[in-house]
Coordinates of C-alpha atoms and ligand atoms in Angstrom, one line a residue:
M1 CA 67.2 195.2 131.2
P2 CA 66.4 194.7 127.4
S3 CA 64.9 191.6 126.0
V4 CA 66.4 189.5 123.2
F5 CA 65.0 187.0 120.7
I6 CA 67.4 184.7 118.9
K7 CA 66.3 182.7 115.9
T8 CA 68.6 180.0 114.6
Y9 CA 69.1 178.5 111.2
G10 CA 71.1 175.4 110.4
C11 CA 72.8 172.7 112.4
Q12 CA 73.2 171.6 116.0
M13 CA 76.4 173.5 116.2
N14 CA 74.4 176.7 115.6
E15 CA 71.8 175.7 118.0
R16 CA 74.5 175.2 120.6
D17 CA 76.2 178.7 119.8
S18 CA 72.9 180.3 120.1
E19 CA 72.2 178.6 123.5
A20 CA 75.7 179.8 124.8
V21 CA 74.9 183.5 123.5
A22 CA 71.5 183.4 125.2
A23 CA 73.0 182.2 128.5
Q24 CA 75.7 184.8 128.3
L25 CA 73.0 187.5 127.8
V26 CA 70.8 186.1 130.6
A27 CA 73.9 186.2 133.0
K28 CA 74.3 190.0 132.1
G29 CA 70.6 190.6 133.0
Y30 CA 68.9 190.5 129.6
S31 CA 65.6 188.6 129.4
L32 CA 64.7 186.2 126.6
A33 CA 61.7 187.2 124.6
K34 CA 59.2 184.6 123.3
S35 CA 58.9 186.3 119.8
E36 CA 60.6 188.9 117.7
A37 CA 57.5 191.2 118.2
M38 CA 58.2 191.2 122.0
A39 CA 62.0 191.8 121.8
D40 CA 64.1 194.9 122.0
V41 CA 66.9 193.0 120.2
V42 CA 66.6 190.4 117.5
L43 CA 69.5 188.2 116.6
L44 CA 69.5 185.7 113.6
N45 CA 72.1 183.0 114.0
T46 CA 72.7 182.1 110.4
C47 CA 73.7 179.1 108.2
S48 CA 75.6 179.2 104.9
V49 CA 75.7 175.5 104.0
R50 CA 73.0 175.9 101.3
D51 CA 71.8 179.0 99.5
M52 CA 68.2 178.6 100.7
A53 CA 69.4 178.9 104.4
E54 CA 71.1 182.3 103.5
R55 CA 68.0 183.5 101.6
K56 CA 65.8 182.6 104.4
A57 CA 67.8 184.6 106.9
L58 CA 68.1 187.6 104.6
N59 CA 64.4 187.7 103.8
K60 CA 63.5 187.3 107.5
M61 CA 65.7 190.3 108.4
A62 CA 64.4 192.4 105.7
N63 CA 60.8 191.7 106.7
M64 CA 61.5 192.4 110.4
I65 CA 63.1 195.7 109.6
G66 CA 60.2 196.8 107.4
I67 CA 57.8 196.0 110.3
A68 CA 60.1 197.7 113.0
K69 CA 60.3 200.8 110.9
K70 CA 56.5 201.3 111.4
E71 CA 56.1 199.7 114.8
R72 CA 59.3 199.4 116.9
P73 CA 61.6 202.0 115.7
N74 CA 64.2 201.4 118.4
Q75 CA 64.6 197.6 117.9
V76 CA 68.2 196.5 117.4
F77 CA 69.0 193.9 114.8
G78 CA 72.0 191.6 114.5
F79 CA 73.4 188.7 112.3
M80 CA 75.5 186.1 113.9
G81 CA 77.3 183.0 112.7
C82 CA 78.2 181.5 109.3
M83 CA 76.7 184.0 106.9
A84 CA 77.7 187.0 109.2
Q85 CA 81.2 185.5 109.0
S86 CA 81.4 185.0 105.2
R87 CA 79.5 188.3 104.3
G88 CA 80.6 190.7 107.1
Q89 CA 80.1 194.3 106.2
E90 CA 78.3 193.3 103.0
L91 CA 75.3 192.6 105.2
V92 CA 75.2 196.1 106.6
D93 CA 75.7 197.5 103.1
K94 CA 72.7 195.5 101.9
L95 CA 70.5 196.1 104.9
P96 CA 71.7 199.4 106.5
D97 CA 69.4 199.0 109.5
V98 CA 71.2 196.1 110.8
D99 CA 73.3 197.2 113.8
L100 CA 75.5 194.1 114.6
V101 CA 77.3 191.5 112.7
V102 CA 79.2 188.9 114.7
G103 CA 81.3 186.3 113.0
T104 CA 81.8 182.6 114.1
Q105 CA 84.8 183.4 116.4
K106 CA 83.0 186.2 118.2
F107 CA 79.8 184.7 119.7
H108 CA 81.2 185.4 123.2
R109 CA 81.4 189.2 122.4
T110 CA 77.8 189.6 121.5
A111 CA 76.6 190.6 124.9
D112 CA 79.3 193.3 125.3
Y113 CA 78.6 194.6 121.7
L114 CA 74.8 194.8 122.4
D115 CA 75.6 196.8 125.7
E116 CA 77.6 199.3 123.7
I117 CA 75.0 199.7 121.0
L118 CA 72.1 199.9 123.4
A119 CA 74.0 202.5 125.5
G120 CA 74.6 204.5 122.3
R121 CA 78.3 204.3 122.6
R122 CA 78.6 202.7 119.1
E123 CA 76.2 202.8 116.3
K124 CA 77.2 199.7 114.4
I125 CA 79.6 196.8 114.9
V126 CA 80.9 194.3 112.5
D127 CA 83.4 191.9 113.9
T128 CA 84.4 188.9 111.9
A129 CA 88.1 188.7 112.9
A130 CA 89.7 185.4 114.1
E131 CA 90.3 185.2 117.8
E132 CA 92.6 182.7 119.4
K133 CA 91.0 180.4 122.0
S134 CA 87.6 181.3 120.8
E135 CA 86.9 177.5 120.5
A136 CA 86.7 177.4 124.2
A137 CA 84.2 180.2 124.5
I138 CA 81.0 178.2 123.8
R139 CA 80.4 176.9 127.3
E140 CA 77.5 178.4 129.0
H141 CA 74.2 176.4 129.1
L142 CA 70.6 177.5 129.5
L143 CA 69.2 174.1 130.5
N144 CA 65.7 174.7 129.3
G145 CA 65.8 178.3 130.5
N146 CA 66.6 177.1 134.0
A147 CA 62.9 176.4 134.6
Q148 CA 63.1 172.6 134.0
T149 CA 65.8 169.9 134.3
S150 CA 67.5 169.2 131.0
V151 CA 68.2 165.6 130.6
S152 CA 70.4 165.9 127.5
A153 CA 73.0 168.6 126.7
F154 CA 75.4 169.4 123.8
V155 CA 78.9 170.3 124.6
S156 CA 81.1 171.9 121.9
I157 CA 84.6 170.2 121.8
M158 CA 86.1 172.1 118.9
Q159 CA 85.5 174.6 116.2
G160 CA 86.4 174.7 112.5
C161 CA 87.1 172.2 109.8
N162 CA 90.2 171.3 107.7
Q163 CA 88.5 168.7 105.4
Y164 CA 87.8 171.1 102.5
C165 CA 85.2 168.9 100.8
T166 CA 84.8 170.6 97.4
F167 CA 81.1 171.3 97.9
C168 CA 81.4 172.6 101.5
I169 CA 81.6 176.3 102.7
V170 CA 82.3 175.3 106.4
P171 CA 86.1 175.6 106.5
Y172 CA 85.7 179.2 105.0
T173 CA 83.1 180.2 107.6
R174 CA 84.3 178.4 110.7
G175 CA 88.1 178.6 110.1
E176 CA 90.8 175.9 110.9
E177 CA 90.1 173.2 113.4
R178 CA 90.8 174.3 117.0
S179 CA 90.1 171.9 119.8
R180 CA 89.4 172.6 123.5
T181 CA 91.5 170.7 126.1
I182 CA 90.2 167.5 127.5
D183 CA 90.3 169.1 131.0
D184 CA 88.1 172.0 130.0
I185 CA 85.6 169.7 128.3
V186 CA 85.4 167.3 131.1
A187 CA 84.9 170.2 133.6
E188 CA 81.8 171.4 131.6
C189 CA 80.4 167.9 131.4
R190 CA 80.8 167.4 135.1
D191 CA 79.1 170.6 135.9
L192 CA 76.2 169.6 133.5
V193 CA 75.9 166.2 135.2
S194 CA 75.8 167.9 138.7
R195 CA 72.9 169.8 137.4
G196 CA 70.9 166.7 136.4
V197 CA 72.1 166.1 132.9
K198 CA 72.2 162.4 132.0
E199 CA 73.2 162.4 128.4
I200 CA 76.0 164.4 126.7
T201 CA 76.5 164.9 123.0
L202 CA 79.9 165.9 122.0
L203 CA 79.7 168.6 119.2
G204 CA 82.0 169.7 116.4
Q205 CA 82.1 170.1 112.6
I206 CA 84.2 166.9 112.5
V207 CA 84.6 165.5 116.0
T208 CA 86.8 162.6 115.0
S209 CA 89.5 165.0 114.1
Y210 CA 89.4 166.3 117.7
G211 CA 92.8 167.3 119.1
K212 CA 94.7 166.6 115.9
R213 CA 95.7 170.3 115.4
G214 CA 95.1 173.5 117.2
V215 CA 95.4 175.0 120.7
G216 CA 93.7 172.3 122.7
R217 CA 96.3 169.6 122.5
A218 CA 98.5 170.6 125.4
D219 CA 97.0 168.2 127.9
L220 CA 96.7 165.2 125.5
P221 CA 99.3 162.4 126.2
V222 CA 99.6 161.7 122.5
S223 CA 100.6 165.2 121.6
Q224 CA 102.8 166.4 124.4
G225 CA 105.7 168.6 123.4
S226 CA 106.1 169.0 119.7
A227 CA 102.7 169.7 118.2
P228 CA 102.8 172.8 116.2
I229 CA 100.1 175.2 117.4
Q230 CA 98.3 176.9 114.6
T231 CA 96.5 180.1 114.8
P232 CA 93.3 180.4 112.8
P233 CA 93.6 182.2 109.6
I234 CA 91.6 185.5 108.9
L235 CA 88.5 184.2 107.2
P236 CA 87.5 185.6 103.8
N237 CA 84.7 188.2 103.8
A238 CA 82.4 188.9 101.0
G239 CA 83.8 186.1 98.9
T240 CA 86.9 187.8 97.7
T241 CA 89.6 185.4 98.9
S242 CA 89.8 182.0 100.3
P243 CA 92.6 180.0 102.0
S244 CA 94.1 177.3 100.0
P245 CA 92.9 173.8 101.1
P246 CA 95.6 171.3 102.0
R247 CA 96.2 169.0 99.1
S248 CA 96.1 165.8 100.8
G249 CA 93.1 166.5 102.9
G250 CA 92.8 167.4 106.6
E251 CA 93.1 164.2 108.7
G252 CA 96.1 162.9 107.0
R253 CA 98.3 165.5 108.7
G254 CA 96.9 164.7 112.1
E255 CA 97.4 161.0 111.7
V256 CA 101.2 161.5 111.0
V257 CA 101.6 163.6 114.3
L258 CA 99.6 160.9 116.2
R259 CA 101.8 157.9 115.0
A260 CA 104.9 159.9 115.8
Q261 CA 103.8 160.8 119.2
G262 CA 101.8 157.6 120.0
E263 CA 104.6 155.4 120.9
G264 CA 105.2 154.9 124.5
H265 CA 101.9 156.7 125.3
S266 CA 98.6 155.7 123.9
K267 CA 97.7 154.4 120.5
K268 CA 94.3 155.9 120.9
S269 CA 93.3 159.0 118.9
P270 CA 92.7 162.2 120.9
F271 CA 89.0 161.8 120.3
V272 CA 88.8 158.3 121.8
Q273 CA 90.9 159.6 124.7
L274 CA 88.3 162.3 125.2
L275 CA 85.5 159.6 125.1
D276 CA 87.4 157.7 127.9
A277 CA 87.7 160.9 130.0
V278 CA 84.0 161.8 129.6
H279 CA 83.0 158.2 130.1
A280 CA 84.6 158.3 133.6
I281 CA 82.3 161.0 134.9
D282 CA 80.1 159.5 137.7
G283 CA 76.3 160.1 137.2
L284 CA 76.6 160.4 133.4
E285 CA 74.5 157.7 131.7
R286 CA 74.9 158.2 128.0
I287 CA 77.5 159.7 125.4
R288 CA 76.8 160.5 121.9
F289 CA 78.8 162.6 119.3
T290 CA 78.2 164.5 116.0
S291 CA 79.3 165.0 113.4
P292 CA 82.1 162.6 112.7
H293 CA 83.8 161.9 109.4
P294 CA 83.7 158.2 108.0
K295 CA 87.5 158.3 107.9
G296 CA 87.6 158.9 111.6
Y297 CA 86.1 155.6 112.4
G298 CA 89.4 153.9 113.1
D299 CA 89.8 150.7 115.0
D300 CA 90.2 152.5 118.3
L301 CA 86.9 154.2 117.8
V302 CA 85.0 151.0 116.7
E303 CA 86.6 149.3 119.7
A304 CA 85.4 152.1 122.0
Y305 CA 81.7 151.1 121.0
A306 CA 82.3 147.7 122.3
R307 CA 84.3 148.8 125.4
L308 CA 82.4 151.9 126.8
P309 CA 79.0 151.0 128.0
K310 CA 77.9 154.7 128.2
L311 CA 78.6 155.3 124.5
C312 CA 75.4 154.8 122.7
E313 CA 75.2 152.4 119.8
S314 CA 74.4 155.0 117.2
A315 CA 76.7 156.3 114.6
H316 CA 76.3 159.2 112.0
L317 CA 78.4 158.4 108.9
P318 CA 77.9 161.1 106.2
V319 CA 78.5 159.2 103.0
Q320 CA 77.6 162.0 100.6
S321 CA 77.6 159.6 97.6
G322 CA 77.8 156.0 96.6
S323 CA 79.9 156.6 93.6
D324 CA 83.7 156.4 93.9
R325 CA 84.1 158.8 91.0
L326 CA 82.2 161.4 92.7
L327 CA 83.6 160.7 96.2
K328 CA 87.0 161.5 94.8
I329 CA 85.8 164.8 93.2
M330 CA 84.1 165.7 96.5
H331 CA 87.5 165.2 98.2
R332 CA 85.9 162.8 100.8
G333 CA 89.1 160.7 101.3
Y334 CA 87.3 157.2 101.3
T335 CA 86.0 154.9 98.7
R336 CA 82.6 153.1 98.7
E337 CA 84.4 149.8 99.7
R338 CA 86.2 151.5 102.6
F339 CA 82.8 153.0 103.8
L340 CA 81.1 149.6 103.7
G341 CA 84.1 148.2 105.5
I342 CA 83.6 150.7 108.4
I343 CA 79.8 149.8 108.5
E344 CA 80.7 146.1 108.7
K345 CA 83.1 146.7 111.6
L346 CA 80.6 148.9 113.6
R347 CA 77.9 146.2 113.0
R348 CA 80.3 143.5 114.2
A349 CA 81.2 145.6 117.3
K350 CA 77.6 146.5 118.0
P351 CA 74.9 144.5 116.2
G352 CA 71.8 146.6 115.8
I353 CA 73.8 149.9 116.0
G354 CA 71.7 152.8 114.7
L355 CA 73.1 154.3 111.5
S356 CA 72.3 157.7 109.9
T357 CA 73.9 159.5 107.0
D358 CA 74.1 162.7 104.9
I359 CA 73.7 162.4 101.1
I360 CA 74.0 165.1 98.5
V361 CA 72.1 164.6 95.2
G362 CA 72.8 166.5 92.0
F363 CA 76.5 167.2 92.6
P364 CA 78.0 168.7 89.5
G365 CA 78.4 166.0 86.8
E366 CA 76.4 163.4 88.6
T367 CA 75.3 160.9 86.1
E368 CA 72.3 158.6 86.3
E369 CA 74.9 155.8 86.9
D370 CA 76.5 157.7 89.7
F371 CA 73.1 158.2 91.3
E372 CA 72.3 154.6 90.9
Q373 CA 75.4 153.9 93.0
T374 CA 74.0 156.2 95.8
L375 CA 70.7 154.3 95.6
S376 CA 72.5 151.0 95.9
I377 CA 74.6 152.0 98.9
A378 CA 71.5 153.1 100.6
R379 CA 69.9 149.7 99.9
E380 CA 73.0 147.9 101.0
V381 CA 73.5 149.7 104.4
E382 CA 69.9 150.3 105.2
F383 CA 70.4 153.6 107.1
D384 CA 67.9 154.3 109.9
Q385 CA 67.8 157.8 108.8
A386 CA 69.3 159.7 105.9
Y387 CA 69.4 163.6 105.6
I388 CA 69.3 164.2 101.8
F389 CA 70.5 167.6 100.5
K390 CA 70.1 168.8 96.9
Y391 CA 73.5 170.3 95.9
S392 CA 73.7 174.0 96.3
P393 CA 76.6 175.8 94.8
R394 CA 78.5 177.8 97.5
R395 CA 80.8 180.6 96.6
D396 CA 84.6 180.1 97.2
T397 CA 84.1 176.3 97.1
P398 CA 85.7 174.4 94.1
A399 CA 82.4 172.5 93.2
A400 CA 80.7 175.8 92.4
D401 CA 82.9 176.4 89.4
M402 CA 82.8 172.9 88.2
E403 CA 81.3 172.0 84.8
G404 CA 78.2 169.9 84.7
Q405 CA 76.0 171.9 87.2
L406 CA 72.7 170.0 87.0
P407 CA 69.2 171.7 86.5
T408 CA 67.0 171.9 89.6
A409 CA 64.5 169.5 88.1
V410 CA 67.1 166.8 88.0
K411 CA 68.1 167.4 91.7
E412 CA 64.5 167.4 92.7
E413 CA 63.6 164.2 90.9
R414 CA 66.7 162.4 92.4
N415 CA 65.9 163.7 95.8
E416 CA 62.4 162.4 95.6
R417 CA 63.6 158.9 94.4
L418 CA 66.2 158.6 97.1
L419 CA 63.9 159.9 99.8
R420 CA 61.3 157.3 98.9
L421 CA 63.8 154.5 99.1
V422 CA 65.3 155.7 102.4
N423 CA 61.7 156.0 103.9
E424 CA 60.7 152.5 102.7
I425 CA 63.8 151.0 104.2
A426 CA 63.4 152.8 107.5
A427 CA 59.6 152.0 107.7
R428 CA 60.4 148.3 107.3
N429 CA 63.2 148.4 110.0
Y430 CA 61.1 150.5 112.4
E431 CA 58.3 147.9 111.9
K432 CA 60.6 145.1 112.9
L433 CA 61.0 146.7 116.4
V434 CA 57.2 146.3 117.1
N435 CA 56.8 143.9 120.2
T436 CA 60.5 144.3 121.1
Q437 CA 61.6 145.9 124.4
V438 CA 64.0 148.9 124.1
Q439 CA 65.8 151.0 126.7
I440 CA 64.9 154.8 126.6
L441 CA 66.1 157.8 128.3
V442 CA 63.0 160.0 128.9
E443 CA 63.7 163.6 127.8
G444 CA 60.4 165.2 128.4
P445 CA 57.0 165.9 126.8
S446 CA 56.6 165.0 123.1
K447 CA 57.0 168.0 120.8
K448 CA 54.0 167.0 118.7
N449 CA 51.8 165.9 121.5
P450 CA 52.8 167.5 124.8
A451 CA 50.3 165.4 126.7
R452 CA 52.7 162.4 126.1
M453 CA 56.3 161.9 127.0
M454 CA 59.2 161.0 124.7
G455 CA 62.5 159.4 125.2
R456 CA 65.3 158.1 122.8
T457 CA 66.6 154.6 122.5
R458 CA 70.4 154.0 122.6
C459 CA 70.2 153.7 118.8
N460 CA 68.7 157.2 118.7
K461 CA 65.2 156.4 117.7
I462 CA 62.4 158.4 119.2
V463 CA 59.8 156.7 121.5
V464 CA 56.5 158.4 122.5
F465 CA 54.5 156.9 125.5
D466 CA 51.8 157.8 128.0
G467 CA 54.0 158.9 130.9
S468 CA 54.3 161.9 133.1
E469 CA 56.8 164.3 134.4
R470 CA 57.9 161.9 137.1
H471 CA 59.5 159.8 134.2
R472 CA 61.8 162.7 133.0
G473 CA 65.3 161.7 133.3
Q474 CA 64.7 158.0 133.9
I475 CA 66.2 155.2 132.0
M476 CA 63.5 152.7 131.4
D477 CA 62.6 149.7 129.3
V478 CA 59.6 150.1 127.2
K479 CA 57.7 147.6 124.8
I480 CA 57.2 148.9 121.4
T481 CA 53.6 148.6 120.3
R482 CA 53.5 150.5 117.1
A483 CA 55.8 152.1 114.5
G484 CA 55.2 155.4 112.9
S485 CA 57.3 157.6 110.6
F486 CA 60.6 157.8 112.3
T487 CA 58.8 157.5 115.6
L488 CA 58.1 154.4 117.8
Y489 CA 55.2 154.2 120.3
G490 CA 55.8 152.5 123.6
D491 CA 53.5 150.6 125.9
P492 CA 52.9 152.3 129.2
A493 CA 51.8 149.1 130.9
I494 CA 55.3 148.1 131.8
L495 CA 56.3 151.4 133.0
E496 CA 55.6 151.0 136.7
Ligands
LIG1 N1 80.8 169.2 109.0 C1 79.7 168.4 109.2 C2 79.8 167.3 108.3 O1 80.6 167.2 107.4 O2 79.1 166.3 108.5 C3 78.4 169.2 108.9 C4 78.4 169.9 107.6 S1 76.8 170.3 107.0 C5 76.0 171.3 108.2 C6 75.9 168.9 107.0 C7 75.6 168.3 105.6 O3 75.3 169.3 104.7 C8 76.8 167.7 104.9 O4 77.2 166.5 105.4 C9 76.4 167.7 103.5 O5 75.7 166.5 103.2 C10 75.5 168.9 103.3 N2 76.1 170.0 102.6 C11 77.2 170.6 102.7 N3 77.5 171.4 101.7 C12 76.5 171.3 100.8 C13 76.2 172.1 99.6 N4 76.9 172.8 99.0 N5 75.0 171.6 99.0 C14 74.1 170.7 99.5 N6 74.5 170.1 100.7 C15 75.6 170.3 101.4

């Protein structure tokens, strides 16, 4: 059978989609190649969140095709994922040697489509149509290529996004929110745990909106009966049209449905009900989730941190900006004060909770004053980690047409300043952990130095130590001896 190489750009959702496609291909008898040069088929799973990610994938494909023309004339090439969805046929028009374009609701068709192309039954396939129930199609796992035990696994609980932040392309590439059922997700988690997985990260574009709309609500007590089931819209291709965003933002609609249906059942949001159900799985040690929306940290979720021992005390809260003026234009649905209130509640529920965030610098019209507000929120919260993005205009998004687009030099300078601040704060706080004892789950060899082992604290900090394979999958207490840049080093002396 042919061999396949998959290269992934972008977020953890994309990594997970690629893993599922790879597992589906392996189940059909395909082998996984170690490099593009050794593969019969090369698939690029693409990201559209920033222009740079799109350009990287396009350049990579053009280079590979150029080499293949001389050295591997029968090699098959495909695009999958977000850029495949938003550009569709345009990709084949631009690069006529591309054989396959698979959109974000069609990952599970990839293996069948490759069979058809390789057998010569079809020459080219472009499929970016919407498909009902596709949110439940990302379920197969590779678990480190079956060769080793995976300690940690990602489980996709939903697809799509209804938030329509004015900078973000995701609602246009991933479609409307559609959630899997709790039963379906729990069955997948149980299977993973039976195969040795100890930690599960629940994945979605905005996991805190889980179950608020879409097909997966049927088995949720809060939504029995009257929830309208929405079919995903056809997504725009080639940037010609876009669905109109809801005026009041995504989460509001869901909250109304919940309040109406919560009485007599549970006041917990569907996401917290899902956490409860996953928490009940015997043998599972740790639960994490990403990405949530700050608005989604209601009291039920904050309380879940205090109530559910398997839920790790680590939270990602993408703040995007510290300026109320910009938060409003970004359509984020919270103010600086509300954001800080959520942080305070989380810290009260779980002192020492690990906090990370996403921040955009250089959003259209961002003044020095707005940026100062972002610096000050970073100082006030003291995030353990911040992913900083220079604003990148995305087609079909309102912000791309806003006045006040800033020069690259301004974005770069603000990026540098914020990065310096975040790094200083993180270094100080990591240093404070030296000589403390932390609990880690050992995942395997350290990526940077495979002679050593690495694990993660409950607060999501990486700890490297002199261990061995026998420690993999173990939960152990380690004394921190040294702090590096976003890495802690543990004392092996207390491991025995
Ligand atoms: N849906 C998830 C969320 O909202 O957290 C993930 C979206 S995206 C992969 C992750 C981050 O990319 C966002 O939180 C935002 O900071 C950043 N981002 C999104 N659109 C962007 C843009 N046009 N320019 C720069 N950064 C952007």
